[in-house]
CSV table of N, CA and C in Angstrom, one decimal:
chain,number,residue,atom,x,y,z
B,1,UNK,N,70.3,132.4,80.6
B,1,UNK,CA,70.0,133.6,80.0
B,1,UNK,C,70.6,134.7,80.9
B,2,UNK,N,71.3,135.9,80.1
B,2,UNK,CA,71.7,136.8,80.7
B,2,UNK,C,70.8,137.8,81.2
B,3,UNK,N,70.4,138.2,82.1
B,3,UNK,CA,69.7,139.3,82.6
B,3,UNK,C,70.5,140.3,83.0
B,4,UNK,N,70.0,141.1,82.4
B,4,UNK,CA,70.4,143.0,83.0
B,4,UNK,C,69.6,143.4,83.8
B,5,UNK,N,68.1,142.9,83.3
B,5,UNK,CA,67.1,143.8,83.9
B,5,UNK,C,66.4,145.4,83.7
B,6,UNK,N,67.1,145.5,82.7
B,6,UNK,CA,67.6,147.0,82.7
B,6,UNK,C,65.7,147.2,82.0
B,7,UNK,N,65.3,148.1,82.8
B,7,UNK,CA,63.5,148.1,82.7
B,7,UNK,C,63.3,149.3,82.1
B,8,UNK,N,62.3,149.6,81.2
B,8,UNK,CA,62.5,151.0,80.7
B,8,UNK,C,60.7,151.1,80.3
B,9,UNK,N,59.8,152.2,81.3
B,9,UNK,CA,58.4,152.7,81.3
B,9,UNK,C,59.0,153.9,79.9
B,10,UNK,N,57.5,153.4,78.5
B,10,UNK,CA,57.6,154.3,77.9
B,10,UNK,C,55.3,154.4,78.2
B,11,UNK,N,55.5,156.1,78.2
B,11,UNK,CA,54.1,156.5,79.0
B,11,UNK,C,54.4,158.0,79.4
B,12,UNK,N,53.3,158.8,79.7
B,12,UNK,CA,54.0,160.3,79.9
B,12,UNK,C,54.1,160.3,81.5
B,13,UNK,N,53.1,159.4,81.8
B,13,UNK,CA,53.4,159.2,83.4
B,13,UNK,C,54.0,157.7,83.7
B,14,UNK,N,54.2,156.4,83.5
B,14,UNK,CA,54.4,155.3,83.8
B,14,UNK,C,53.5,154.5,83.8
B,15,UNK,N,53.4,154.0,84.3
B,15,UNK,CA,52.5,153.1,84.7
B,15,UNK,C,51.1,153.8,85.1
B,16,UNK,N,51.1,154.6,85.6
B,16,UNK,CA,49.6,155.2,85.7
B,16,UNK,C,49.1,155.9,84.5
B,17,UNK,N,49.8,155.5,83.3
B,17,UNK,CA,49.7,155.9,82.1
B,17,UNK,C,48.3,154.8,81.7
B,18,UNK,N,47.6,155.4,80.9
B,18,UNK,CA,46.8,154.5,80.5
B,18,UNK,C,47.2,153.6,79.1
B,19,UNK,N,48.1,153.9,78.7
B,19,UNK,CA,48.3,153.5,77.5
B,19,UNK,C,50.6,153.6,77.7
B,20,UNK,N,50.7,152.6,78.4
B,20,UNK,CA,52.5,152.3,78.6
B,20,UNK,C,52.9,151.3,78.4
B,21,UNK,N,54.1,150.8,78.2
B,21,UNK,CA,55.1,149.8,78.0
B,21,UNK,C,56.1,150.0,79.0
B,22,UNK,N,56.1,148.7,79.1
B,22,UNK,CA,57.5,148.4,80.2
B,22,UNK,C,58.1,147.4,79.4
B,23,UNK,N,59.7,147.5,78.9
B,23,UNK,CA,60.5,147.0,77.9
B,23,UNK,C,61.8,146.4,79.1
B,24,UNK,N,62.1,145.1,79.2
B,24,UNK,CA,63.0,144.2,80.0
B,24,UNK,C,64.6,143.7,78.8
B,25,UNK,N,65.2,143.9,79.0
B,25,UNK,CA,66.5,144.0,77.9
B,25,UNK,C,67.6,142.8,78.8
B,26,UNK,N,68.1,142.1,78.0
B,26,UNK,CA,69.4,141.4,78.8
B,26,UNK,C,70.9,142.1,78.1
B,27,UNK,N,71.4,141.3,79.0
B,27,UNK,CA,73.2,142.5,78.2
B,27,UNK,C,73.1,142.6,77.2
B,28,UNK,N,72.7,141.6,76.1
B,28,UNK,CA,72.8,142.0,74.9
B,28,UNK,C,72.5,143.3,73.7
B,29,UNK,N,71.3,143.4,75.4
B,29,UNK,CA,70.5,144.5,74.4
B,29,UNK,C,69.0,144.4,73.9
B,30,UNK,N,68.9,142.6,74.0
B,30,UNK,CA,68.0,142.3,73.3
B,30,UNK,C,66.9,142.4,74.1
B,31,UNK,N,65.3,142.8,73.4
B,31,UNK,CA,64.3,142.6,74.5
B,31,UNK,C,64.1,141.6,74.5
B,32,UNK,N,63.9,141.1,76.0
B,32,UNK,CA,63.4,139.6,76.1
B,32,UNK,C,62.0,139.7,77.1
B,33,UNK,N,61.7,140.4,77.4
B,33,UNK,CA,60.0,140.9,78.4
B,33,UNK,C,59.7,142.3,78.1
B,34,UNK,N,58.2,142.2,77.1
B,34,UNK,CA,57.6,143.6,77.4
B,34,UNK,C,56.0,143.4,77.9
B,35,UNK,N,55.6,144.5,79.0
B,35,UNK,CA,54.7,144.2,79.4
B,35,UNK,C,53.6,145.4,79.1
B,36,UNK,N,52.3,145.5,78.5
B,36,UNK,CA,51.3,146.8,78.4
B,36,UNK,C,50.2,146.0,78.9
B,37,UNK,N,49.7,147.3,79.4
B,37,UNK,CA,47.9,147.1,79.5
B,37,UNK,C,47.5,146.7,78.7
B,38,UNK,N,46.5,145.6,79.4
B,38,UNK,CA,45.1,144.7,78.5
B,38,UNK,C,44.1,145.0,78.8
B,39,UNK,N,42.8,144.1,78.3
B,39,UNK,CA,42.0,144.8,78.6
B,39,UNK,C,41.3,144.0,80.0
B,40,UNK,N,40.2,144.6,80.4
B,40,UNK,CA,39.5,144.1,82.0
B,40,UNK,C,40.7,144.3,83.5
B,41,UNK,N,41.5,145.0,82.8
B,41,UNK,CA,42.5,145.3,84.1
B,41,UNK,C,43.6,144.6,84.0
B,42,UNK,N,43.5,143.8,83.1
B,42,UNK,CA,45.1,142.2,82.8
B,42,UNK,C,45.9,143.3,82.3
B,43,UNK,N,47.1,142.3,82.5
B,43,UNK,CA,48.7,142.9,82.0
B,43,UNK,C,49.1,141.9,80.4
B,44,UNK,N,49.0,142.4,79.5
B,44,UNK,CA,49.9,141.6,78.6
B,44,UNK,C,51.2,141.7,78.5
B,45,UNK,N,51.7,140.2,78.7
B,45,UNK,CA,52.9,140.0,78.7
B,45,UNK,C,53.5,139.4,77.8
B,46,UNK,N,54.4,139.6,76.9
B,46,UNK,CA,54.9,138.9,76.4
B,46,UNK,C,56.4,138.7,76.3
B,47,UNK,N,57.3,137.4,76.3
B,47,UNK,CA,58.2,137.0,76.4
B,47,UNK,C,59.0,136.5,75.1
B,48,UNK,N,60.4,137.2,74.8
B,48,UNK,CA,61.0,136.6,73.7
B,48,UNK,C,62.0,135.4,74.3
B,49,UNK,N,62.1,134.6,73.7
B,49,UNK,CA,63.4,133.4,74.0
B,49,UNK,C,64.6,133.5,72.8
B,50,UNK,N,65.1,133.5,73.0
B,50,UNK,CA,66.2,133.4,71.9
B,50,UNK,C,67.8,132.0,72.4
B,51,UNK,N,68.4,131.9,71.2
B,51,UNK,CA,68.5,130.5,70.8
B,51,UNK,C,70.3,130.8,71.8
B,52,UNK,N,71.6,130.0,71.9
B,52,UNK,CA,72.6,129.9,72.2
B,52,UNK,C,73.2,131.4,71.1
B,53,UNK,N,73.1,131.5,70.0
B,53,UNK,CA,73.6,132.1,68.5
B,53,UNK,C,72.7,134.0,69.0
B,54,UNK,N,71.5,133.7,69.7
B,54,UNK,CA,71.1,135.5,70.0
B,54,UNK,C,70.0,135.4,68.9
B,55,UNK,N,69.8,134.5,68.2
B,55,UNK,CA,68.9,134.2,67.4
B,55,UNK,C,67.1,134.0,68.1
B,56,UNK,N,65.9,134.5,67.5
B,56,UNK,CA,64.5,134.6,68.2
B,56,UNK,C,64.7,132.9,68.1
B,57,UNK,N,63.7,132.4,69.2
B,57,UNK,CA,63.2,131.2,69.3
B,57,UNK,C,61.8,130.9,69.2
B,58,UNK,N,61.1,131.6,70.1
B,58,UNK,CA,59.9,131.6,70.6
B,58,UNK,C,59.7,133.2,71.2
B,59,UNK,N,58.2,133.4,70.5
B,59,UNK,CA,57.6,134.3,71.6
B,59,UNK,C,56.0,134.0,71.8
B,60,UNK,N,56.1,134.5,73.5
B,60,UNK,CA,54.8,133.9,73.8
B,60,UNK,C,54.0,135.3,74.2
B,61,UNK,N,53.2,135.4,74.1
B,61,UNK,CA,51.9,136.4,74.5
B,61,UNK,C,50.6,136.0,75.8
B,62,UNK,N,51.0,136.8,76.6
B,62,UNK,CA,50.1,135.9,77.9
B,62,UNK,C,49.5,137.3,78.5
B,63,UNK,N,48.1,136.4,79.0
B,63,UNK,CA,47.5,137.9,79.7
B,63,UNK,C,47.5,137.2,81.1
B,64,UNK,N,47.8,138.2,81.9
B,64,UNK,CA,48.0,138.2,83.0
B,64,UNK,C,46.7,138.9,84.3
B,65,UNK,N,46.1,138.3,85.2
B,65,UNK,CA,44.8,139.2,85.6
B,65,UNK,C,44.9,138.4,87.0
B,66,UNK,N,46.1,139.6,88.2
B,66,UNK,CA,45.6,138.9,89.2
B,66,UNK,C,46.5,137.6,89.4
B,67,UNK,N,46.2,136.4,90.2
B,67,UNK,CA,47.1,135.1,90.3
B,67,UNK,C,46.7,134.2,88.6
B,68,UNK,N,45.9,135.0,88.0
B,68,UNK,CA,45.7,133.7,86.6
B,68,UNK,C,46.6,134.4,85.5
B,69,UNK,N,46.7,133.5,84.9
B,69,UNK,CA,47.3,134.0,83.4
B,69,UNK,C,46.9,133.1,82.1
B,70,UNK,N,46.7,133.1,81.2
B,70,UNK,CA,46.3,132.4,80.3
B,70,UNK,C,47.0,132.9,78.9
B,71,UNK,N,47.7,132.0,78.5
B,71,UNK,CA,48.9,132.5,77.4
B,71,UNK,C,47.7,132.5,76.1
B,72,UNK,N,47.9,133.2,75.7
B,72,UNK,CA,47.1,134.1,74.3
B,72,UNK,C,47.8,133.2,72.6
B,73,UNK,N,49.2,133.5,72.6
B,73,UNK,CA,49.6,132.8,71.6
B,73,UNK,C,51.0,132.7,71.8
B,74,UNK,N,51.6,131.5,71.0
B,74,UNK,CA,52.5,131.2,71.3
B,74,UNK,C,53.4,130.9,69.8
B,75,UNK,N,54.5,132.1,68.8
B,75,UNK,CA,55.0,131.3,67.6
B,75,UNK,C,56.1,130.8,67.7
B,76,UNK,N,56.6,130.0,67.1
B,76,UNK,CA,58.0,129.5,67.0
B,76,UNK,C,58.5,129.9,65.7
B,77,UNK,N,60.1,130.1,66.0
B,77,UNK,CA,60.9,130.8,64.5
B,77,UNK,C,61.9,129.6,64.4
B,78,UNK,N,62.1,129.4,62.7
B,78,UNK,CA,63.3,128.6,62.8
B,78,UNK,C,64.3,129.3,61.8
B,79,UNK,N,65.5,128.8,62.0
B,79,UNK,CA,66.3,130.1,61.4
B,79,UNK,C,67.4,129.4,60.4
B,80,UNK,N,67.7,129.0,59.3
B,80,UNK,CA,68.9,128.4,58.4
B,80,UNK,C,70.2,129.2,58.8
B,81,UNK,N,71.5,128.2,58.5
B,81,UNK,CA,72.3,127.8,59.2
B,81,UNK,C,73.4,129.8,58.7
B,82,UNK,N,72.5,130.3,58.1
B,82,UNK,CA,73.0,131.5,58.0
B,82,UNK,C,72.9,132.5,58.8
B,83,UNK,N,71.6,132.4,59.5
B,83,UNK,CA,71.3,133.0,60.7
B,83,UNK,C,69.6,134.2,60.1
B,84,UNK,N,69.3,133.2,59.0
B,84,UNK,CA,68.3,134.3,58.0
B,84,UNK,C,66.6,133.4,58.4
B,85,UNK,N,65.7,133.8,59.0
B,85,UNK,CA,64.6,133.6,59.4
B,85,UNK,C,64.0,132.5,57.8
B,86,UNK,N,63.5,131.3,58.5
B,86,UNK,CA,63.0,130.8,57.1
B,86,UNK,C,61.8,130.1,57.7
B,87,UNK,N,61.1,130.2,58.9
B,87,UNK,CA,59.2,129.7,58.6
B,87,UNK,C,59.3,130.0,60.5
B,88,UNK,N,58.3,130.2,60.3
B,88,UNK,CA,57.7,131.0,61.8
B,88,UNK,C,56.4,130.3,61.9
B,89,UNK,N,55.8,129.6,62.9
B,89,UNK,CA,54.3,129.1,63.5
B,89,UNK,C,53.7,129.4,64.3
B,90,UNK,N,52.9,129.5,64.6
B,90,UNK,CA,51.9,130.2,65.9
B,90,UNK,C,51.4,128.8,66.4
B,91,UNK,N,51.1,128.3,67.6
B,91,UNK,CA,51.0,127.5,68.3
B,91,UNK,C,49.5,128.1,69.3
């Protein structure tokens, strides 16, 4: 995977925002990590995967609190040979 990294705090202050997003983009553009406040002090994180084509694969939703994390949910997309979304599952 290509990483940019290119990080972008939406919040009027950042992170000491109570209510922010932190959006992680690769060259393409695409988001592949955004992270907001959860609740009890955890960070929800969630991660997109996408396929060879730039096509979604998987996204996972994980709360983060501290050294634990415990993934929340996890769907998978499958996509026909058009590149047109045809059945999505949550895991």
């Amino acid at each position: 995977m290509l990483c940019q990294n290119h990080q972008k705090y939406t919040g009027p202050d950042g992170t000491a925002s109570k209510r922010w997003t932190k959006t992680t983009t690769d060259l393409a553009g695409r988001t592949i990590q955004t992270e907001q406040p959860g609740f009890n002090n955890s960070t929800l994180l969630t991660t997109l995967t996408y396929n060879s084509k730039g096509q979604r694969e998987k996204t996972e939703q994980i709360a983060v609190s501290g050294s634990t994390s415990n993934i929340l949910r996890t769907t998978f997309y499958e996509v026909d040979p058009l590149g047109n979304q045809t059945r999505s599952g949550t895991d």
